[in-house]
């Protein structure tokens, strides 16, 4: 049986310093392995134990990193184990095969977006109009597919996110707040669609998945079994499903628990 394991990365498998949630006494903190460097500085980590377990997992199943990051952002990460044959970037908009973008998949995604939702230009312009310079740090588009703002979350006005979510929803887009980033993503742009394509190509009989944000919900729902950590948007709203295990563990320790769960799923 071919087993496919599709996992979100940030705040699911890998963690920035601010997301580690090392609540234990310093002497009991786990050893960490840096898996991403940005501008010559360490940025993202796993526990050393999680790294070893992930390397073992990746040698025995089809492991597919599945992220909202752009290809360039994804390529900064050095995950343990063999290089994945498939990786999904830009929330499903880019399918990498042996490290190279699949042009046919990208064309298929662009046709769906053109047919079903408002343009990126319209949504990006609206984000700029409704963002206040008092709390806006950056405004970006990603892979010519979606847009996001980097904000001072503590200064976001009450009701602003809800109003943006309603406006975007009427135009076929979804909104997600992850850390300091407010994402606006077309509804047809999903991780689950790209994972389904990889499953078709590999003949996978079962899919395991994990993720922490609202942008991961479709991925978890489409999987045969899935896990979410005890932090993030899905945890904050109490989201779950019958086949989704809601972990209580938070931070980098949750990443280790998720990899252990994947390994357990492999052995079933």
PDB file of C-alpha atoms in Angstrom:
ATOM      1  CA  UNK A   1       0.000   0.000   0.000  1.00  0.00           C
ATOM      2  CA  UNK A   2       1.331   3.439  -0.975  1.00  0.00           C
ATOM      3  CA  UNK A   3       0.959   5.870   1.919  1.00  0.00           C
ATOM      4  CA  UNK A   4       1.042   9.615   1.268  1.00  0.00           C
ATOM      5  CA  UNK A   5       1.817  11.974   4.159  1.00  0.00           C
ATOM      6  CA  UNK A   6       1.019  15.639   3.416  1.00  0.00           C
ATOM      7  CA  UNK A   7       1.932  18.141   6.098  1.00  0.00           C
ATOM      8  CA  UNK A   8       1.849  21.872   6.515  1.00  0.00           C
ATOM      9  CA  UNK A   9       5.210  23.263   7.619  1.00  0.00           C
ATOM     10  CA  UNK A  10       5.125  26.506   9.618  1.00  0.00           C
ATOM     11  CA  UNK A  11       3.727  26.014  13.124  1.00  0.00           C
ATOM     12  CA  UNK A  12       2.963  22.379  12.265  1.00  0.00           C
ATOM     13  CA  UNK A  13       6.345  20.732  11.632  1.00  0.00           C
ATOM     14  CA  UNK A  14       8.742  23.689  11.869  1.00  0.00           C
ATOM     15  CA  UNK A  15       8.736  26.620  14.282  1.00  0.00           C
ATOM     16  CA  UNK A  16      10.223  30.086  14.504  1.00  0.00           C
ATOM     17  CA  UNK A  17      11.693  31.217  17.814  1.00  0.00           C
ATOM     18  CA  UNK A  18       8.506  33.064  18.730  1.00  0.00           C
ATOM     19  CA  UNK A  19       6.368  29.972  18.074  1.00  0.00           C
ATOM     20  CA  UNK A  20       8.451  27.376  19.966  1.00  0.00           C
ATOM     21  CA  UNK A  21       6.370  27.618  23.181  1.00  0.00           C
ATOM     22  CA  UNK A  22       9.127  26.258  25.404  1.00  0.00           C
ATOM     23  CA  UNK A  23       7.129  26.382  28.627  1.00  0.00           C
ATOM     24  CA  UNK A  24       9.249  23.853  30.531  1.00  0.00           C
ATOM     25  CA  UNK A  25      12.234  24.755  32.750  1.00  0.00           C
ATOM     26  CA  UNK A  26      15.304  25.625  30.693  1.00  0.00           C
ATOM     27  CA  UNK A  27      17.174  22.509  31.822  1.00  0.00           C
ATOM     28  CA  UNK A  28      14.350  20.342  30.436  1.00  0.00           C
ATOM     29  CA  UNK A  29      14.007  22.062  27.058  1.00  0.00           C
ATOM     30  CA  UNK A  30      14.524  19.803  24.019  1.00  0.00           C
ATOM     31  CA  UNK A  31      17.578  20.097  21.802  1.00  0.00           C
ATOM     32  CA  UNK A  32      16.649  21.957  18.628  1.00  0.00           C
ATOM     33  CA  UNK A  33      17.808  21.592  15.047  1.00  0.00           C
ATOM     34  CA  UNK A  34      17.772  24.659  12.786  1.00  0.00           C
ATOM     35  CA  UNK A  35      16.091  23.772   9.479  1.00  0.00           C
ATOM     36  CA  UNK A  36      15.894  27.239   7.912  1.00  0.00           C
ATOM     37  CA  UNK A  37      18.239  30.190   7.601  1.00  0.00           C
ATOM     38  CA  UNK A  38      17.165  33.583   6.279  1.00  0.00           C
ATOM     39  CA  UNK A  39      19.502  36.507   5.638  1.00  0.00           C
ATOM     40  CA  UNK A  40      22.316  34.607   7.371  1.00  0.00           C
ATOM     41  CA  UNK A  41      20.269  34.097  10.536  1.00  0.00           C
ATOM     42  CA  UNK A  42      18.613  30.933  11.909  1.00  0.00           C
ATOM     43  CA  UNK A  43      14.859  31.150  11.496  1.00  0.00           C
ATOM     44  CA  UNK A  44      12.999  27.846  11.919  1.00  0.00           C
ATOM     45  CA  UNK A  45      13.516  24.774  14.070  1.00  0.00           C
ATOM     46  CA  UNK A  46      12.411  21.247  14.875  1.00  0.00           C
ATOM     47  CA  UNK A  47      13.353  19.213  17.906  1.00  0.00           C
ATOM     48  CA  UNK A  48      16.276  16.918  17.137  1.00  0.00           C
ATOM     49  CA  UNK A  49      14.019  13.971  17.933  1.00  0.00           C
ATOM     50  CA  UNK A  50      11.370  15.162  15.459  1.00  0.00           C
ATOM     51  CA  UNK A  51      14.049  15.631  12.811  1.00  0.00           C
ATOM     52  CA  UNK A  52      15.267  12.063  13.212  1.00  0.00           C
ATOM     53  CA  UNK A  53      11.745  10.693  13.087  1.00  0.00           C
ATOM     54  CA  UNK A  54      10.886  12.748   9.993  1.00  0.00           C
ATOM     55  CA  UNK A  55      13.966  11.430   8.195  1.00  0.00           C
ATOM     56  CA  UNK A  56      12.820   7.893   8.985  1.00  0.00           C
ATOM     57  CA  UNK A  57       9.290   8.658   7.799  1.00  0.00           C
ATOM     58  CA  UNK A  58      10.440  10.246   4.539  1.00  0.00           C
ATOM     59  CA  UNK A  59      12.462   7.158   3.653  1.00  0.00           C
ATOM     60  CA  UNK A  60       9.435   4.865   3.877  1.00  0.00           C
ATOM     61  CA  UNK A  61       6.398   6.834   2.595  1.00  0.00           C
ATOM     62  CA  UNK A  62       5.604   9.519   0.023  1.00  0.00           C
ATOM     63  CA  UNK A  63       6.177  12.599   2.179  1.00  0.00           C
ATOM     64  CA  UNK A  64       4.825  15.813   0.645  1.00  0.00           C
ATOM     65  CA  UNK A  65       5.615  19.181   2.288  1.00  0.00           C
ATOM     66  CA  UNK A  66       2.440  21.212   1.779  1.00  0.00           C
ATOM     67  CA  UNK A  67       2.784  24.931   2.453  1.00  0.00           C
ATOM     68  CA  UNK A  68       1.402  28.378   1.757  1.00  0.00           C
ATOM     69  CA  UNK A  69       4.978  29.563   1.277  1.00  0.00           C
ATOM     70  CA  UNK A  70       6.145  30.489  -2.204  1.00  0.00           C
ATOM     71  CA  UNK A  71       8.638  28.224  -3.906  1.00  0.00           C
ATOM     72  CA  UNK A  72      11.467  30.609  -3.010  1.00  0.00           C
ATOM     73  CA  UNK A  73      10.477  30.656   0.662  1.00  0.00           C
ATOM     74  CA  UNK A  74      10.095  26.875   0.722  1.00  0.00           C
ATOM     75  CA  UNK A  75      13.549  26.366  -0.762  1.00  0.00           C
ATOM     76  CA  UNK A  76      15.141  28.056   2.259  1.00  0.00           C
ATOM     77  CA  UNK A  77      14.091  25.060   4.360  1.00  0.00           C
ATOM     78  CA  UNK A  78      16.369  22.032   4.722  1.00  0.00           C
ATOM     79  CA  UNK A  79      14.171  19.229   5.990  1.00  0.00           C
ATOM     80  CA  UNK A  80      15.865  16.075   7.288  1.00  0.00           C
ATOM     81  CA  UNK A  81      15.741  12.931   5.198  1.00  0.00           C
ATOM     82  CA  UNK A  82      15.731  12.446   1.421  1.00  0.00           C
ATOM     83  CA  UNK A  83      14.598  15.318  -0.792  1.00  0.00           C
ATOM     84  CA  UNK A  84      10.838  14.999  -1.363  1.00  0.00           C
ATOM     85  CA  UNK A  85       9.848  13.905  -4.852  1.00  0.00           C
ATOM     86  CA  UNK A  86       6.794  16.170  -4.606  1.00  0.00           C
ATOM     87  CA  UNK A  87       6.239  19.429  -2.741  1.00  0.00           C
ATOM     88  CA  UNK A  88       3.241  21.764  -2.744  1.00  0.00           C
ATOM     89  CA  UNK A  89       3.772  25.520  -2.439  1.00  0.00           C
ATOM     90  CA  UNK A  90       1.631  28.664  -2.676  1.00  0.00           C
ATOM     91  CA  UNK A  91      -1.285  26.920  -0.949  1.00  0.00           C
ATOM     92  CA  UNK A  92      -1.627  24.466  -3.817  1.00  0.00           C
ATOM     93  CA  UNK A  93      -0.804  26.813  -6.661  1.00  0.00           C
ATOM     94  CA  UNK A  94       2.642  25.361  -7.295  1.00  0.00           C
ATOM     95  CA  UNK A  95       3.360  21.641  -7.574  1.00  0.00           C
ATOM     96  CA  UNK A  96       7.079  20.869  -7.502  1.00  0.00           C
ATOM     97  CA  UNK A  97       8.213  17.589  -9.014  1.00  0.00           C
ATOM     98  CA  UNK A  98      11.854  16.733  -8.265  1.00  0.00           C
ATOM     99  CA  UNK A  99      12.249  20.389  -7.275  1.00  0.00           C
ATOM    100  CA  UNK A 100      10.872  21.844 -10.506  1.00  0.00           C
ATOM    101  CA  UNK A 101       7.462  23.509 -11.013  1.00  0.00           C
ATOM    102  CA  UNK A 102       4.872  21.512 -12.939  1.00  0.00           C
ATOM    103  CA  UNK A 103       3.679  23.906 -15.667  1.00  0.00           C
ATOM    104  CA  UNK A 104       0.599  21.855 -16.453  1.00  0.00           C
ATOM    105  CA  UNK A 105      -0.615  22.014 -12.864  1.00  0.00           C
ATOM    106  CA  UNK A 106      -0.052  25.770 -12.699  1.00  0.00           C
ATOM    107  CA  UNK A 107      -2.056  26.296 -15.885  1.00  0.00           C
ATOM    108  CA  UNK A 108      -4.905  24.208 -14.474  1.00  0.00           C
ATOM    109  CA  UNK A 109      -4.929  26.311 -11.290  1.00  0.00           C
ATOM    110  CA  UNK A 110      -4.941  29.589 -13.215  1.00  0.00           C
ATOM    111  CA  UNK A 111      -7.934  28.479 -15.316  1.00  0.00           C
ATOM    112  CA  UNK A 112      -9.893  27.664 -12.166  1.00  0.00           C
ATOM    113  CA  UNK A 113      -9.095  31.026 -10.573  1.00  0.00           C
ATOM    114  CA  UNK A 114     -10.042  32.984 -13.668  1.00  0.00           C
ATOM    115  CA  UNK A 115     -13.392  31.207 -13.836  1.00  0.00           C
ATOM    116  CA  UNK A 116     -14.397  31.304 -10.184  1.00  0.00           C
ATOM    117  CA  UNK A 117     -13.207  34.401  -8.312  1.00  0.00           C
ATOM    118  CA  UNK A 118     -12.176  38.042  -8.384  1.00  0.00           C
ATOM    119  CA  UNK A 119      -8.720  38.941  -9.638  1.00  0.00           C
ATOM    120  CA  UNK A 120      -5.638  39.238  -7.478  1.00  0.00           C
ATOM    121  CA  UNK A 121      -5.293  42.869  -8.554  1.00  0.00           C
ATOM    122  CA  UNK A 122      -8.756  43.746  -7.216  1.00  0.00           C
ATOM    123  CA  UNK A 123      -8.200  42.017  -3.888  1.00  0.00           C
ATOM    124  CA  UNK A 124      -4.694  43.395  -3.385  1.00  0.00           C
ATOM    125  CA  UNK A 125      -5.925  46.927  -4.107  1.00  0.00           C
ATOM    126  CA  UNK A 126      -8.711  46.506  -1.543  1.00  0.00           C
ATOM    127  CA  UNK A 127      -6.247  45.280   1.083  1.00  0.00           C
ATOM    128  CA  UNK A 128      -4.155  48.394   0.573  1.00  0.00           C
ATOM    129  CA  UNK A 129      -7.243  50.625   0.871  1.00  0.00           C
ATOM    130  CA  UNK A 130      -8.449  49.145   4.149  1.00  0.00           C
ATOM    131  CA  UNK A 131      -5.047  48.745   5.825  1.00  0.00           C
ATOM    132  CA  UNK A 132      -3.985  51.449   8.266  1.00  0.00           C
ATOM    133  CA  UNK A 133      -0.325  52.546   8.107  1.00  0.00           C
ATOM    134  CA  UNK A 134      -0.416  52.641  11.912  1.00  0.00           C
ATOM    135  CA  UNK A 135      -0.370  48.825  12.005  1.00  0.00           C
ATOM    136  CA  UNK A 136       0.572  47.749   8.479  1.00  0.00           C
ATOM    137  CA  UNK A 137       4.186  46.587   8.237  1.00  0.00           C
ATOM    138  CA  UNK A 138       4.256  45.071   4.726  1.00  0.00           C
ATOM    139  CA  UNK A 139       1.878  44.316   1.852  1.00  0.00           C
ATOM    140  CA  UNK A 140       2.806  41.604  -0.607  1.00  0.00           C
ATOM    141  CA  UNK A 141       1.513  39.347  -3.362  1.00  0.00           C
ATOM    142  CA  UNK A 142       2.830  35.795  -3.610  1.00  0.00           C
ATOM    143  CA  UNK A 143       3.494  33.743  -6.744  1.00  0.00           C
ATOM    144  CA  UNK A 144       0.965  35.942  -8.621  1.00  0.00           C
ATOM    145  CA  UNK A 145      -1.745  33.914  -6.871  1.00  0.00           C
ATOM    146  CA  UNK A 146      -2.662  35.468  -3.522  1.00  0.00           C
ATOM    147  CA  UNK A 147      -1.942  38.427  -1.256  1.00  0.00           C
ATOM    148  CA  UNK A 148      -0.980  38.989   2.348  1.00  0.00           C
ATOM    149  CA  UNK A 149      -0.325  41.741   4.844  1.00  0.00           C
ATOM    150  CA  UNK A 150       2.216  41.704   7.650  1.00  0.00           C
ATOM    151  CA  UNK A 151       0.645  43.561  10.565  1.00  0.00           C
ATOM    152  CA  UNK A 152       1.089  44.554  14.165  1.00  0.00           C
ATOM    153  CA  UNK A 153      -1.585  42.181  15.365  1.00  0.00           C
ATOM    154  CA  UNK A 154      -2.082  43.956  18.694  1.00  0.00           C
ATOM    155  CA  UNK A 155      -3.231  47.096  16.859  1.00  0.00           C
ATOM    156  CA  UNK A 156      -5.769  45.498  14.505  1.00  0.00           C
ATOM    157  CA  UNK A 157      -9.122  47.217  15.149  1.00  0.00           C
ATOM    158  CA  UNK A 158     -12.044  45.164  16.401  1.00  0.00           C
ATOM    159  CA  UNK A 159     -14.182  43.893  13.545  1.00  0.00           C
ATOM    160  CA  UNK A 160     -11.645  44.671  10.814  1.00  0.00           C
ATOM    161  CA  UNK A 161     -10.814  41.030  10.092  1.00  0.00           C
ATOM    162  CA  UNK A 162     -14.500  40.045  10.051  1.00  0.00           C
ATOM    163  CA  UNK A 163     -15.336  42.830   7.586  1.00  0.00           C
ATOM    164  CA  UNK A 164     -12.466  41.826   5.322  1.00  0.00           C
ATOM    165  CA  UNK A 165     -13.528  38.177   5.505  1.00  0.00           C
ATOM    166  CA  UNK A 166     -17.082  39.074   4.446  1.00  0.00           C
ATOM    167  CA  UNK A 167     -15.896  41.300   1.580  1.00  0.00           C
ATOM    168  CA  UNK A 168     -13.488  38.641   0.311  1.00  0.00           C
ATOM    169  CA  UNK A 169     -16.024  35.843   0.658  1.00  0.00           C
ATOM    170  CA  UNK A 170     -18.442  37.630  -1.660  1.00  0.00           C
ATOM    171  CA  UNK A 171     -15.707  37.607  -4.303  1.00  0.00           C
ATOM    172  CA  UNK A 172     -14.654  33.995  -3.977  1.00  0.00           C
ATOM    173  CA  UNK A 173     -11.718  34.560  -1.627  1.00  0.00           C
ATOM    174  CA  UNK A 174     -10.958  33.448   1.916  1.00  0.00           C
ATOM    175  CA  UNK A 175      -9.082  35.273   4.694  1.00  0.00           C
ATOM    176  CA  UNK A 176      -6.777  33.746   7.298  1.00  0.00           C
ATOM    177  CA  UNK A 177      -4.838  35.344  10.167  1.00  0.00           C
ATOM    178  CA  UNK A 178      -1.633  33.460  10.965  1.00  0.00           C
ATOM    179  CA  UNK A 179       0.742  35.073  13.410  1.00  0.00           C
ATOM    180  CA  UNK A 180       1.466  38.519  12.023  1.00  0.00           C
ATOM    181  CA  UNK A 181       0.191  37.723   8.525  1.00  0.00           C
ATOM    182  CA  UNK A 182      -3.282  38.309   7.122  1.00  0.00           C
ATOM    183  CA  UNK A 183      -3.707  36.108   4.040  1.00  0.00           C
ATOM    184  CA  UNK A 184      -6.251  36.622   1.272  1.00  0.00           C
ATOM    185  CA  UNK A 185      -6.425  33.465  -0.836  1.00  0.00           C
ATOM    186  CA  UNK A 186      -8.776  32.462  -3.694  1.00  0.00           C
ATOM    187  CA  UNK A 187     -11.161  29.731  -2.549  1.00  0.00           C
ATOM    188  CA  UNK A 188     -10.282  27.388  -5.470  1.00  0.00           C
ATOM    189  CA  UNK A 189      -6.599  27.610  -4.471  1.00  0.00           C
ATOM    190  CA  UNK A 190      -6.378  24.699  -2.037  1.00  0.00           C
ATOM    191  CA  UNK A 191      -3.791  22.344  -0.654  1.00  0.00           C
ATOM    192  CA  UNK A 192      -6.232  19.457  -0.888  1.00  0.00           C
ATOM    193  CA  UNK A 193      -6.559  19.747  -4.680  1.00  0.00           C
ATOM    194  CA  UNK A 194      -2.803  19.574  -5.150  1.00  0.00           C
ATOM    195  CA  UNK A 195      -2.493  16.663  -2.714  1.00  0.00           C
ATOM    196  CA  UNK A 196      -5.230  14.819  -4.630  1.00  0.00           C
ATOM    197  CA  UNK A 197      -3.174  15.258  -7.791  1.00  0.00           C
ATOM    198  CA  UNK A 198      -0.070  13.809  -6.103  1.00  0.00           C
ATOM    199  CA  UNK A 199      -2.158  10.916  -4.760  1.00  0.00           C
ATOM    200  CA  UNK A 200      -3.415  10.252  -8.297  1.00  0.00           C
ATOM    201  CA  UNK A 201       0.101  10.244  -9.725  1.00  0.00           C
ATOM    202  CA  UNK A 202       1.537   8.002  -7.018  1.00  0.00           C
ATOM    203  CA  UNK A 203      -1.444   5.683  -6.655  1.00  0.00           C
ATOM    204  CA  UNK A 204      -1.623   6.415  -2.942  1.00  0.00           C
ATOM    205  CA  UNK A 205      -4.206   4.294  -1.150  1.00  0.00           C
ATOM    206  CA  UNK A 206      -4.266   6.420   2.004  1.00  0.00           C
ATOM    207  CA  UNK A 207      -3.475  10.037   2.875  1.00  0.00           C
ATOM    208  CA  UNK A 208      -2.393  11.322   6.296  1.00  0.00           C
ATOM    209  CA  UNK A 209      -2.227  15.069   6.916  1.00  0.00           C
ATOM    210  CA  UNK A 210      -1.539  17.748   9.515  1.00  0.00           C
ATOM    211  CA  UNK A 211      -1.975  21.506   9.750  1.00  0.00           C
ATOM    212  CA  UNK A 212      -2.770  24.338  12.144  1.00  0.00           C
ATOM    213  CA  UNK A 213      -4.522  27.089  10.174  1.00  0.00           C
ATOM    214  CA  UNK A 214      -7.834  27.699   8.448  1.00  0.00           C
ATOM    215  CA  UNK A 215      -5.974  27.323   5.151  1.00  0.00           C
ATOM    216  CA  UNK A 216      -5.240  23.725   6.203  1.00  0.00           C
ATOM    217  CA  UNK A 217      -8.845  22.776   6.958  1.00  0.00           C
ATOM    218  CA  UNK A 218      -9.591  21.501   3.452  1.00  0.00           C
ATOM    219  CA  UNK A 219      -6.399  19.406   3.535  1.00  0.00           C
ATOM    220  CA  UNK A 220      -7.345  17.803   6.835  1.00  0.00           C
ATOM    221  CA  UNK A 221     -10.923  17.137   5.710  1.00  0.00           C
ATOM    222  CA  UNK A 222      -9.730  15.455   2.505  1.00  0.00           C
ATOM    223  CA  UNK A 223      -7.274  13.149   4.308  1.00  0.00           C
ATOM    224  CA  UNK A 224      -8.118   9.684   5.608  1.00  0.00           C
ATOM    225  CA  UNK A 225      -6.626  10.604   8.982  1.00  0.00           C
ATOM    226  CA  UNK A 226      -5.300  13.930  10.194  1.00  0.00           C
ATOM    227  CA  UNK A 227      -3.920  15.852  13.163  1.00  0.00           C
ATOM    228  CA  UNK A 228      -3.871  19.459  14.307  1.00  0.00           C
ATOM    229  CA  UNK A 229      -1.745  20.948  17.100  1.00  0.00           C
ATOM    230  CA  UNK A 230      -3.073  22.600  20.240  1.00  0.00           C
ATOM    231  CA  UNK A 231      -2.291  26.068  18.862  1.00  0.00           C
ATOM    232  CA  UNK A 232      -3.173  28.013  15.724  1.00  0.00           C
ATOM    233  CA  UNK A 233      -6.388  29.141  14.086  1.00  0.00           C
ATOM    234  CA  UNK A 234      -8.046  25.709  14.040  1.00  0.00           C
ATOM    235  CA  UNK A 235      -7.393  25.230  17.744  1.00  0.00           C
ATOM    236  CA  UNK A 236      -8.526  28.772  18.552  1.00  0.00           C
ATOM    237  CA  UNK A 237     -11.956  28.144  17.025  1.00  0.00           C
ATOM    238  CA  UNK A 238     -12.214  24.554  18.279  1.00  0.00           C
ATOM    239  CA  UNK A 239     -12.297  23.154  14.742  1.00  0.00           C
ATOM    240  CA  UNK A 240     -12.208  19.391  14.341  1.00  0.00           C
ATOM    241  CA  UNK A 241     -13.745  16.497  12.394  1.00  0.00           C
ATOM    242  CA  UNK A 242     -14.380  12.827  13.212  1.00  0.00           C
ATOM    243  CA  UNK A 243     -11.140  11.644  11.592  1.00  0.00           C
ATOM    244  CA  UNK A 244      -9.031  14.587  12.840  1.00  0.00           C
ATOM    245  CA  UNK A 245      -7.139  14.238  16.119  1.00  0.00           C
ATOM    246  CA  UNK A 246      -7.011  17.520  18.029  1.00  0.00           C
ATOM    247  CA  UNK A 247      -3.771  17.478  20.002  1.00  0.00           C
ATOM    248  CA  UNK A 248      -3.382  19.393  23.247  1.00  0.00           C
ATOM    249  CA  UNK A 249       0.367  19.850  22.779  1.00  0.00           C
ATOM    250  CA  UNK A 250       1.505  23.309  21.697  1.00  0.00           C
ATOM    251  CA  UNK A 251       4.605  24.666  19.993  1.00  0.00           C
ATOM    252  CA  UNK A 252       7.572  22.687  18.753  1.00  0.00           C
ATOM    253  CA  UNK A 253       6.621  19.723  20.962  1.00  0.00           C
ATOM    254  CA  UNK A 254       3.430  19.423  18.909  1.00  0.00           C
ATOM    255  CA  UNK A 255       5.539  19.103  15.778  1.00  0.00           C
ATOM    256  CA  UNK A 256       7.313  16.142  17.310  1.00  0.00           C
ATOM    257  CA  UNK A 257       4.024  14.561  18.367  1.00  0.00           C
ATOM    258  CA  UNK A 258       2.659  14.955  14.831  1.00  0.00           C
ATOM    259  CA  UNK A 259       5.641  13.176  13.284  1.00  0.00           C
ATOM    260  CA  UNK A 260       5.222  10.366  15.811  1.00  0.00           C
ATOM    261  CA  UNK A 261       1.558  10.117  14.805  1.00  0.00           C
ATOM    262  CA  UNK A 262       2.525   9.892  11.128  1.00  0.00           C
ATOM    263  CA  UNK A 263       4.926   7.059  11.938  1.00  0.00           C
ATOM    264  CA  UNK A 264       2.202   5.296  13.896  1.00  0.00           C
ATOM    265  CA  UNK A 265      -0.158   5.699  10.959  1.00  0.00           C
ATOM    266  CA  UNK A 266       2.429   4.136   8.675  1.00  0.00           C
ATOM    267  CA  UNK A 267       2.522   1.048  10.833  1.00  0.00           C
ATOM    268  CA  UNK A 268      -1.239   0.483  10.919  1.00  0.00           C
TER     269      UNK A 268
END
